[in-house]
Coordinates of C-alpha atoms and ligand atoms in Angstrom, one line a residue:
M195 CA 0.0 0.0 0.0
E196 CA 1.1 3.6 -0.5
R197 CA 2.6 5.0 2.7
T198 CA 0.6 8.1 3.4
W199 CA 0.4 10.5 6.4
R200 CA -2.4 12.8 7.6
W201 CA -0.9 16.3 7.5
F202 CA -2.9 19.4 8.5
G203 CA -1.5 21.9 6.1
K204 CA 1.1 24.6 6.2
K205 CA 0.2 25.4 9.8
D206 CA 0.9 21.9 10.9
K207 CA 3.9 21.7 13.3
I208 CA 5.0 18.6 11.6
T209 CA 6.6 19.6 8.3
L210 CA 6.7 17.9 4.9
A211 CA 10.5 17.8 5.2
M212 CA 10.1 15.7 8.4
L213 CA 7.7 13.4 6.6
K214 CA 10.0 12.9 3.7
Q215 CA 12.7 11.6 6.0
I216 CA 10.5 8.9 7.5
G217 CA 9.4 7.3 4.3
V218 CA 6.1 9.0 3.6
E219 CA 5.1 8.9 0.0
G220 CA 1.7 10.5 -0.1
I221 CA -0.1 13.2 1.8
V222 CA -3.6 13.0 3.2
T223 CA -5.0 16.5 3.8
A224 CA -7.7 19.0 3.3
L225 CA -8.2 22.7 2.6
H226 CA -8.6 23.4 6.3
D227 CA -9.1 27.1 5.9
V228 CA -12.1 26.9 3.6
P229 CA -15.3 27.3 5.7
L230 CA -17.7 24.4 5.8
G231 CA -20.0 24.3 2.8
E232 CA -17.9 26.5 0.6
V233 CA -16.6 25.4 -2.8
W234 CA -12.9 24.3 -2.9
T235 CA -11.5 26.3 -5.8
Q236 CA -9.1 24.8 -8.3
E237 CA -6.7 27.6 -7.5
K238 CA -6.5 26.7 -3.8
I239 CA -6.2 23.0 -4.5
H240 CA -3.5 23.6 -7.1
D241 CA -1.5 25.8 -4.6
L242 CA -1.5 23.1 -1.9
K243 CA -0.8 20.3 -4.3
T244 CA 2.2 22.1 -5.8
Y245 CA 3.5 22.8 -2.3
I246 CA 3.3 19.1 -1.5
E247 CA 4.9 18.1 -4.7
S248 CA 7.8 20.5 -4.1
Y249 CA 8.8 18.1 -1.3
G250 CA 8.7 15.1 -3.6
M251 CA 5.4 13.7 -2.4
R252 CA 1.9 13.7 -3.8
W253 CA -1.5 14.7 -2.5
S254 CA -3.0 11.2 -2.4
V255 CA -6.2 11.5 -0.5
V256 CA -8.6 14.3 0.7
E257 CA -9.6 13.8 4.3
S258 CA -12.1 15.2 4.5
L259 CA -14.2 17.0 2.0
P260 CA -16.9 17.6 4.7
V261 CA -20.5 16.7 4.2
V262 CA -22.4 19.5 5.9
E263 CA -25.1 18.8 8.4
S264 CA -27.9 20.0 6.1
I265 CA -27.0 17.2 3.7
K266 CA -27.1 14.7 6.6
Y267 CA -30.5 15.9 8.0
A268 CA -31.9 16.9 4.7
G269 CA -32.2 20.6 5.3
P270 CA -33.8 23.1 2.9
D271 CA -30.5 23.9 1.2
R272 CA -29.4 20.3 0.7
D273 CA -29.6 20.3 -3.1
G274 CA -27.6 23.6 -3.2
Q275 CA -25.0 22.1 -0.9
I276 CA -24.7 18.9 -3.0
E277 CA -24.2 21.1 -6.1
R278 CA -21.3 22.8 -4.4
Y279 CA -19.9 19.5 -3.3
K280 CA -19.9 18.4 -7.0
V281 CA -18.0 21.5 -8.0
S282 CA -15.3 20.8 -5.4
L283 CA -15.1 17.2 -6.7
R284 CA -14.6 18.4 -10.2
N285 CA -11.9 20.9 -9.1
L286 CA -10.1 18.2 -7.2
S287 CA -10.2 15.8 -10.1
A288 CA -8.9 18.5 -12.5
E289 CA -5.8 18.6 -10.2
G290 CA -5.4 14.8 -10.3
I291 CA -6.8 14.0 -6.8
H292 CA -9.2 11.1 -7.0
T293 CA -9.8 9.8 -3.5
I294 CA -12.2 11.5 -1.0
C295 CA -12.7 10.4 2.6
Y296 CA -15.8 11.8 4.3
N297 CA -18.1 10.7 7.0
F298 CA -21.8 10.6 7.6
M299 CA -21.9 11.0 11.4
P300 CA -24.4 13.5 12.6
V301 CA -23.1 16.5 14.7
L302 CA -20.0 14.9 16.2
D303 CA -17.2 13.5 14.1
W304 CA -15.3 11.2 16.4
A305 CA -15.5 10.9 20.2
R306 CA -13.1 10.2 23.1
T307 CA -13.3 11.1 26.8
D308 CA -9.5 11.2 27.5
L309 CA -6.8 12.3 25.1
L310 CA -3.9 11.4 27.3
H311 CA -4.7 8.2 29.0
A312 CA -1.6 6.7 30.6
N313 CA -0.3 3.5 29.2
P314 CA 1.7 1.2 31.5
N315 CA 4.9 2.1 29.6
G316 CA 4.6 5.8 30.4
S317 CA 3.3 7.0 27.0
S318 CA -0.4 7.8 26.5
N319 CA -3.2 7.0 24.2
L320 CA -6.8 8.1 23.4
Y321 CA -9.5 6.5 25.6
F322 CA -13.2 6.2 25.8
N323 CA -14.9 5.8 29.1
Y324 CA -18.7 5.1 28.9
A325 CA -19.5 6.5 32.3
E326 CA -17.7 9.8 31.5
F327 CA -19.5 10.0 28.2
A328 CA -22.9 9.4 30.0
Y329 CA -22.0 12.0 32.6
F330 CA -21.4 14.5 29.7
D331 CA -24.7 13.6 28.1
I332 CA -26.8 13.7 31.2
Y333 CA -25.3 16.4 33.4
I334 CA -23.5 18.8 31.0
L335 CA -25.5 18.6 27.8
Q336 CA -28.6 17.8 29.8
R337 CA -30.1 16.1 26.8
E338 CA -33.8 15.2 27.0
G339 CA -34.2 11.5 27.5
A340 CA -30.5 10.9 28.1
R341 CA -31.0 9.5 31.6
E342 CA -33.6 7.0 30.4
E343 CA -31.4 5.9 27.5
W344 CA -28.4 5.3 29.7
A345 CA -30.6 3.3 32.1
Q346 CA -31.3 1.0 29.2
F347 CA -27.7 0.9 27.9
R348 CA -26.2 -2.6 27.6
F349 CA -22.7 -3.5 26.5
P350 CA -22.2 -6.1 23.8
E351 CA -22.0 -9.7 25.1
G352 CA -18.9 -10.6 27.0
Y353 CA -18.2 -7.0 28.1
G354 CA -19.2 -4.8 31.0
E355 CA -20.9 -7.6 32.9
G356 CA -22.6 -6.2 36.0
R357 CA -21.6 -2.6 35.1
D358 CA -24.1 0.1 35.7
V359 CA -23.0 3.1 33.6
L360 CA -25.8 5.3 34.9
A361 CA -24.9 4.7 38.5
E362 CA -21.3 5.5 37.7
A363 CA -22.3 8.8 36.0
D364 CA -24.4 9.7 39.0
A365 CA -21.5 9.0 41.3
M366 CA -19.2 11.1 39.2
A367 CA -21.6 14.0 39.4
K368 CA -20.9 14.2 43.1
N369 CA -17.2 14.9 42.6
M370 CA -17.2 17.0 39.5
T371 CA -16.1 20.6 39.6
P372 CA -16.6 23.4 37.0
E373 CA -13.0 22.9 35.9
K374 CA -13.4 19.2 35.4
D375 CA -16.6 19.8 33.4
H376 CA -14.8 22.3 31.3
Q377 CA -12.0 19.8 30.6
L378 CA -14.6 17.2 29.5
V379 CA -16.2 19.7 27.2
E380 CA -12.9 20.6 25.7
T381 CA -12.1 16.9 25.1
I382 CA -15.4 15.8 23.7
V383 CA -16.4 19.0 21.8
I384 CA -13.4 21.1 21.0
K385 CA -10.1 19.3 21.0
T386 CA -11.3 16.3 19.0
Q387 CA -13.5 18.3 16.6
G388 CA -11.6 21.6 16.2
F389 CA -9.0 20.4 13.8
V390 CA -11.0 18.0 11.6
S391 CA -13.1 20.8 9.9
G392 CA -16.1 19.8 11.9
N393 CA -18.9 21.9 13.5
F394 CA -16.8 23.1 16.5
K395 CA -13.8 25.3 16.6
E396 CA -11.2 26.3 19.1
G397 CA -12.5 29.4 20.8
D398 CA -16.2 28.7 20.4
K399 CA -17.8 30.7 23.1
E400 CA -20.8 28.6 24.0
P401 CA -20.1 25.1 22.7
I402 CA -22.8 23.4 24.6
E403 CA -25.5 25.8 23.4
K404 CA -24.2 25.3 19.9
F405 CA -24.3 21.5 20.4
R406 CA -27.9 21.6 21.5
K407 CA -28.9 23.5 18.4
F408 CA -27.2 20.9 16.2
L409 CA -29.0 18.1 18.1
D410 CA -32.3 19.8 17.5
L411 CA -31.8 19.6 13.8
Y412 CA -32.0 15.8 14.1
K413 CA -35.3 15.6 16.0
G414 CA -37.3 12.9 14.3
I415 CA -34.4 11.6 12.2
D416 CA -34.0 7.9 12.9
K417 CA -31.7 5.3 11.3
A418 CA -33.9 4.7 8.3
Q419 CA -34.2 8.4 7.6
L420 CA -30.4 9.0 7.9
R421 CA -29.9 6.1 5.6
A422 CA -32.3 7.6 3.1
N423 CA -30.4 10.9 3.3
M424 CA -27.1 9.2 2.7
K425 CA -28.4 7.3 -0.3
Y426 CA -29.8 10.6 -1.7
F427 CA -26.4 12.2 -1.4
L428 CA -24.5 9.4 -2.9
E429 CA -26.9 8.9 -5.8
A430 CA -26.8 12.6 -6.5
I431 CA -23.0 12.7 -6.7
M432 CA -22.3 9.4 -8.5
P433 CA -22.7 10.7 -12.0
T434 CA -20.0 13.4 -11.2
C435 CA -17.8 10.8 -9.6
E436 CA -18.1 8.6 -12.7
E437 CA -17.4 11.5 -15.0
C438 CA -14.3 12.5 -13.2
G439 CA -13.1 9.2 -11.8
M440 CA -13.6 10.1 -8.2
N441 CA -13.6 7.5 -5.5
M442 CA -15.7 8.3 -2.5
C443 CA -14.8 6.5 0.7
V444 CA -17.0 6.8 3.8
H445 CA -15.2 6.7 7.2
P446 CA -16.9 4.4 9.7
D447 CA -18.5 5.9 12.8
D448 CA -16.0 6.4 15.5
P449 CA -16.7 4.9 18.0
P450 CA -19.1 2.5 16.2
I451 CA -21.9 3.0 18.8
E452 CA -25.1 5.0 18.8
I453 CA -24.5 8.1 20.9
L454 CA -26.4 11.1 22.1
G455 CA -29.7 9.8 20.8
L456 CA -28.4 10.2 17.2
P457 CA -28.6 7.5 14.6
R458 CA -25.2 6.2 13.4
I459 CA -25.3 4.2 10.2
V460 CA -21.7 3.1 9.4
R461 CA -21.0 1.0 12.5
T462 CA -21.2 -2.7 11.6
E463 CA -20.8 -5.2 8.8
E464 CA -24.5 -5.0 8.0
D465 CA -24.4 -1.2 7.8
I466 CA -21.5 -1.2 5.4
Q467 CA -23.1 -3.9 3.3
W468 CA -26.2 -1.8 3.2
M469 CA -24.5 1.4 2.1
L470 CA -22.5 -0.4 -0.6
D471 CA -25.6 -2.1 -1.9
A472 CA -27.8 1.0 -1.7
V473 CA -25.6 2.6 -4.3
P474 CA -23.9 -0.2 -6.1
N475 CA -21.2 1.8 -7.9
K476 CA -17.5 1.2 -7.5
H477 CA -17.0 4.9 -6.9
N478 CA -19.1 4.5 -3.7
G479 CA -16.6 2.9 -1.4
L480 CA -15.1 2.6 2.0
T481 CA -12.3 4.0 4.1
F482 CA -11.4 0.8 6.0
C483 CA -10.6 2.4 9.4
A484 CA -9.5 -0.6 11.4
G485 CA -9.3 1.5 14.5
S486 CA -12.9 2.7 14.4
L487 CA -14.3 -0.8 13.5
S488 CA -12.2 -2.6 16.2
A489 CA -13.8 -0.5 19.0
G490 CA -17.0 -2.4 18.4
A491 CA -16.9 -5.8 20.1
Y492 CA -19.4 -7.1 17.5
N493 CA -17.1 -6.3 14.6
N494 CA -14.8 -9.0 13.3
V495 CA -12.3 -6.7 11.6
V496 CA -10.4 -9.3 9.6
E497 CA -13.6 -10.8 8.1
M498 CA -14.9 -7.4 7.3
A499 CA -11.6 -6.5 5.5
R500 CA -11.9 -9.8 3.4
K501 CA -15.4 -8.9 2.5
F502 CA -15.1 -5.2 1.8
A503 CA -11.5 -5.0 0.3
P504 CA -12.8 -4.8 -3.3
R505 CA -14.8 -1.6 -2.4
T506 CA -12.1 -0.1 -0.1
H507 CA -10.3 2.9 -1.6
F508 CA -8.3 4.0 1.5
V509 CA -7.0 2.2 4.6
H510 CA -6.5 3.5 8.1
L511 CA -4.3 1.2 10.1
R512 CA -4.9 1.3 13.9
S513 CA -6.2 -1.1 16.5
C514 CA -8.3 -0.9 19.6
H515 CA -8.3 -2.8 22.9
I516 CA -11.6 -3.3 24.6
F517 CA -11.3 -3.7 28.4
P518 CA -13.5 -6.3 30.2
N519 CA -15.6 -3.4 31.6
G520 CA -16.4 -2.3 28.0
D521 CA -14.3 0.9 27.8
F522 CA -11.7 1.0 25.0
T523 CA -8.3 2.5 24.3
E524 CA -6.1 2.6 21.3
A525 CA -3.7 -0.3 21.4
S526 CA -0.3 -0.8 19.9
H527 CA -0.3 -1.1 16.1
L528 CA 1.0 -4.7 16.6
G529 CA -1.7 -5.6 19.2
G530 CA -5.4 -5.1 19.9
R531 CA -8.4 -6.5 18.1
A532 CA -7.7 -5.4 14.6
D533 CA -4.8 -7.7 13.6
L534 CA -3.0 -5.3 11.3
I535 CA -0.7 -8.0 10.0
E536 CA -3.6 -9.9 8.5
L537 CA -5.2 -6.7 7.2
A538 CA -1.9 -5.8 5.5
R539 CA -2.0 -9.2 3.8
I540 CA -5.5 -8.7 2.6
F541 CA -5.1 -5.2 1.3
E542 CA -1.7 -5.8 -0.3
Q543 CA -3.2 -8.7 -2.2
E544 CA -6.2 -6.8 -3.2
N545 CA -4.3 -3.7 -4.4
P546 CA -0.7 -2.8 -3.5
A547 CA -1.4 0.8 -4.7
L548 CA -4.1 1.5 -2.1
P549 CA -3.3 4.6 -0.1
M550 CA -2.9 3.7 3.6
R551 CA -2.2 5.9 6.6
V552 CA -1.2 5.0 10.0
D553 CA -4.0 6.3 12.1
H554 CA -3.3 8.0 15.5
G555 CA -0.5 6.9 17.6
M556 CA 0.9 7.1 21.1
T557 CA 1.7 10.5 22.6
M558 CA 5.3 9.8 23.8
L559 CA 8.8 11.2 24.5
G560 CA 7.8 14.9 24.6
D561 CA 5.0 14.8 21.9
E562 CA 2.7 16.1 24.7
D563 CA 4.4 19.4 24.9
K564 CA 4.4 20.2 21.2
G565 CA 0.7 21.2 20.7
Y566 CA -0.1 18.5 18.2
N567 CA -3.7 17.7 17.4
A568 CA -5.2 15.0 19.6
G569 CA -4.1 11.6 18.4
Y570 CA -1.9 13.0 15.7
S571 CA 1.5 13.0 17.5
F572 CA 4.8 12.9 15.6
L573 CA 7.0 10.4 17.5
G574 CA 4.1 8.1 18.4
R575 CA 2.8 8.1 14.8
M576 CA 6.3 7.7 13.4
F577 CA 6.8 4.7 15.7
A578 CA 3.6 3.2 14.4
L579 CA 4.6 3.9 10.8
G580 CA 7.9 2.1 11.5
Q581 CA 6.0 -0.9 12.8
V582 CA 3.6 -0.9 9.8
Q583 CA 6.5 -0.5 7.3
G584 CA 8.0 -3.6 8.9
I585 CA 4.7 -5.5 8.5
L586 CA 4.4 -4.4 4.9
A587 CA 8.0 -5.4 4.1
T588 CA 7.4 -8.9 5.5
V589 CA 4.0 -9.3 3.8
D590 CA 5.4 -8.1 0.5
R591 CA 8.2 -10.6 0.6
E592 CA 5.6 -13.4 1.3
L593 CA 3.5 -12.3 -1.6
G594 CA 6.4 -11.6 -4.0
I595 CA 5.6 -7.9 -4.2
K596 CA 8.7 -5.8 -5.0
Y597 CA 8.9 -2.5 -3.1
Q598 CA 11.6 0.0 -3.1
Q599 CA 11.7 2.2 0.0
P600 CA 12.1 5.7 -1.4
G601 CA 14.9 7.9 -0.2
F602 CA 17.5 5.2 0.2
F603 CA 20.2 3.8 -2.1
D604 CA 18.8 0.3 -1.7
Ligands
DNO91 C1 -10.2 11.2 13.5 C2 -10.5 10.9 12.1 C3 -11.8 11.5 11.7 C4 -12.0 11.3 10.2 C5 -13.3 11.8 9.6 C6 -13.4 11.5 8.2 O1 -9.1 10.9 13.9 O2 -10.4 9.6 11.8 O3 -11.9 12.8 12.0 O4 -11.0 12.0 9.6 O5 -14.3 11.3 10.3 O6 -14.4 12.3 7.6

């Protein structure tokens, strides 16, 4: 697979020169300065592309060309927004970029409750604690119906036996302070969302008020309706994708659970099969994010990779560990539930040219002081990339695939 790296543009503290030294071939990025819902002009795309190429790499994948909420909940300006999306697709294609990662998660892109959870080795990783998330939902967001929903909440079989998430959230409420509440809001709403071109930004004055307004937009939208809206969007853009050879690849919901009373429709094997069948066109494909999928105990990630490899246009290699109590953390790229070694075999066999990026990584050895985006450290991700490069070199030898590591004499 093509070794790519998610880079956040010229403001990223990690430079392209650094990436060149560690074997990165392709860049995954977006026009982060273009406001949501505005067209990406060919000129801006061209500028960034040329900049990337001046470092001897290429712009391999767009992550993300954001799908605005009004397309997701079918607001009155949905058709206008879809038209703009198509213009951006055409402009990207005119610059030779043909792979688009996007998501169809309402309101929140991805979610974690702790961005620096200590690992036994002294580094840290991203972590999701159900009780903290329930506390946020019930006590901070004060979402109508949240308490009743958490009272009904059940972990998948084999996990969280005897655990009462609602009781834990209530117990937490007794010890929380305004500072701790603020920290949780920063984690769930700002730090994880601010840099992914989502709905929330660093410096948002009243993020919770804003959050509630977004939630209101989804009143009455259930799973079937969200599916219908996704199908509508995909059917509308497919002729453009065919015309300009654009591969759309939806990112699975992260984590793959229903949260905040919102429907989530890219969580399981059945969901993915549904969305591929709903619009049976090769250009309607998947970002195989092994990390997101492996956070769902019901997902057999290797089986899913075998099944969906032919419709996968982009791969995220990462792996999660689910604790017996049901919470999850991001594991080593050589451990966890995702089995990245087997996934590398499957995807190398399917298509050795598939763009792949190492997703997230430990925060380690001073990464924490550098102000990197949550999950997107330098040393931790570089360590993971080294591990994945080793996996790929081994798998390639097994499969007889010849690969020349760029930047070396041999
Ligand atoms: C988080 C990322 C997501 C992803 C988007 C794709 O680390 O995996 O923000 O980029 O959901 O649209």
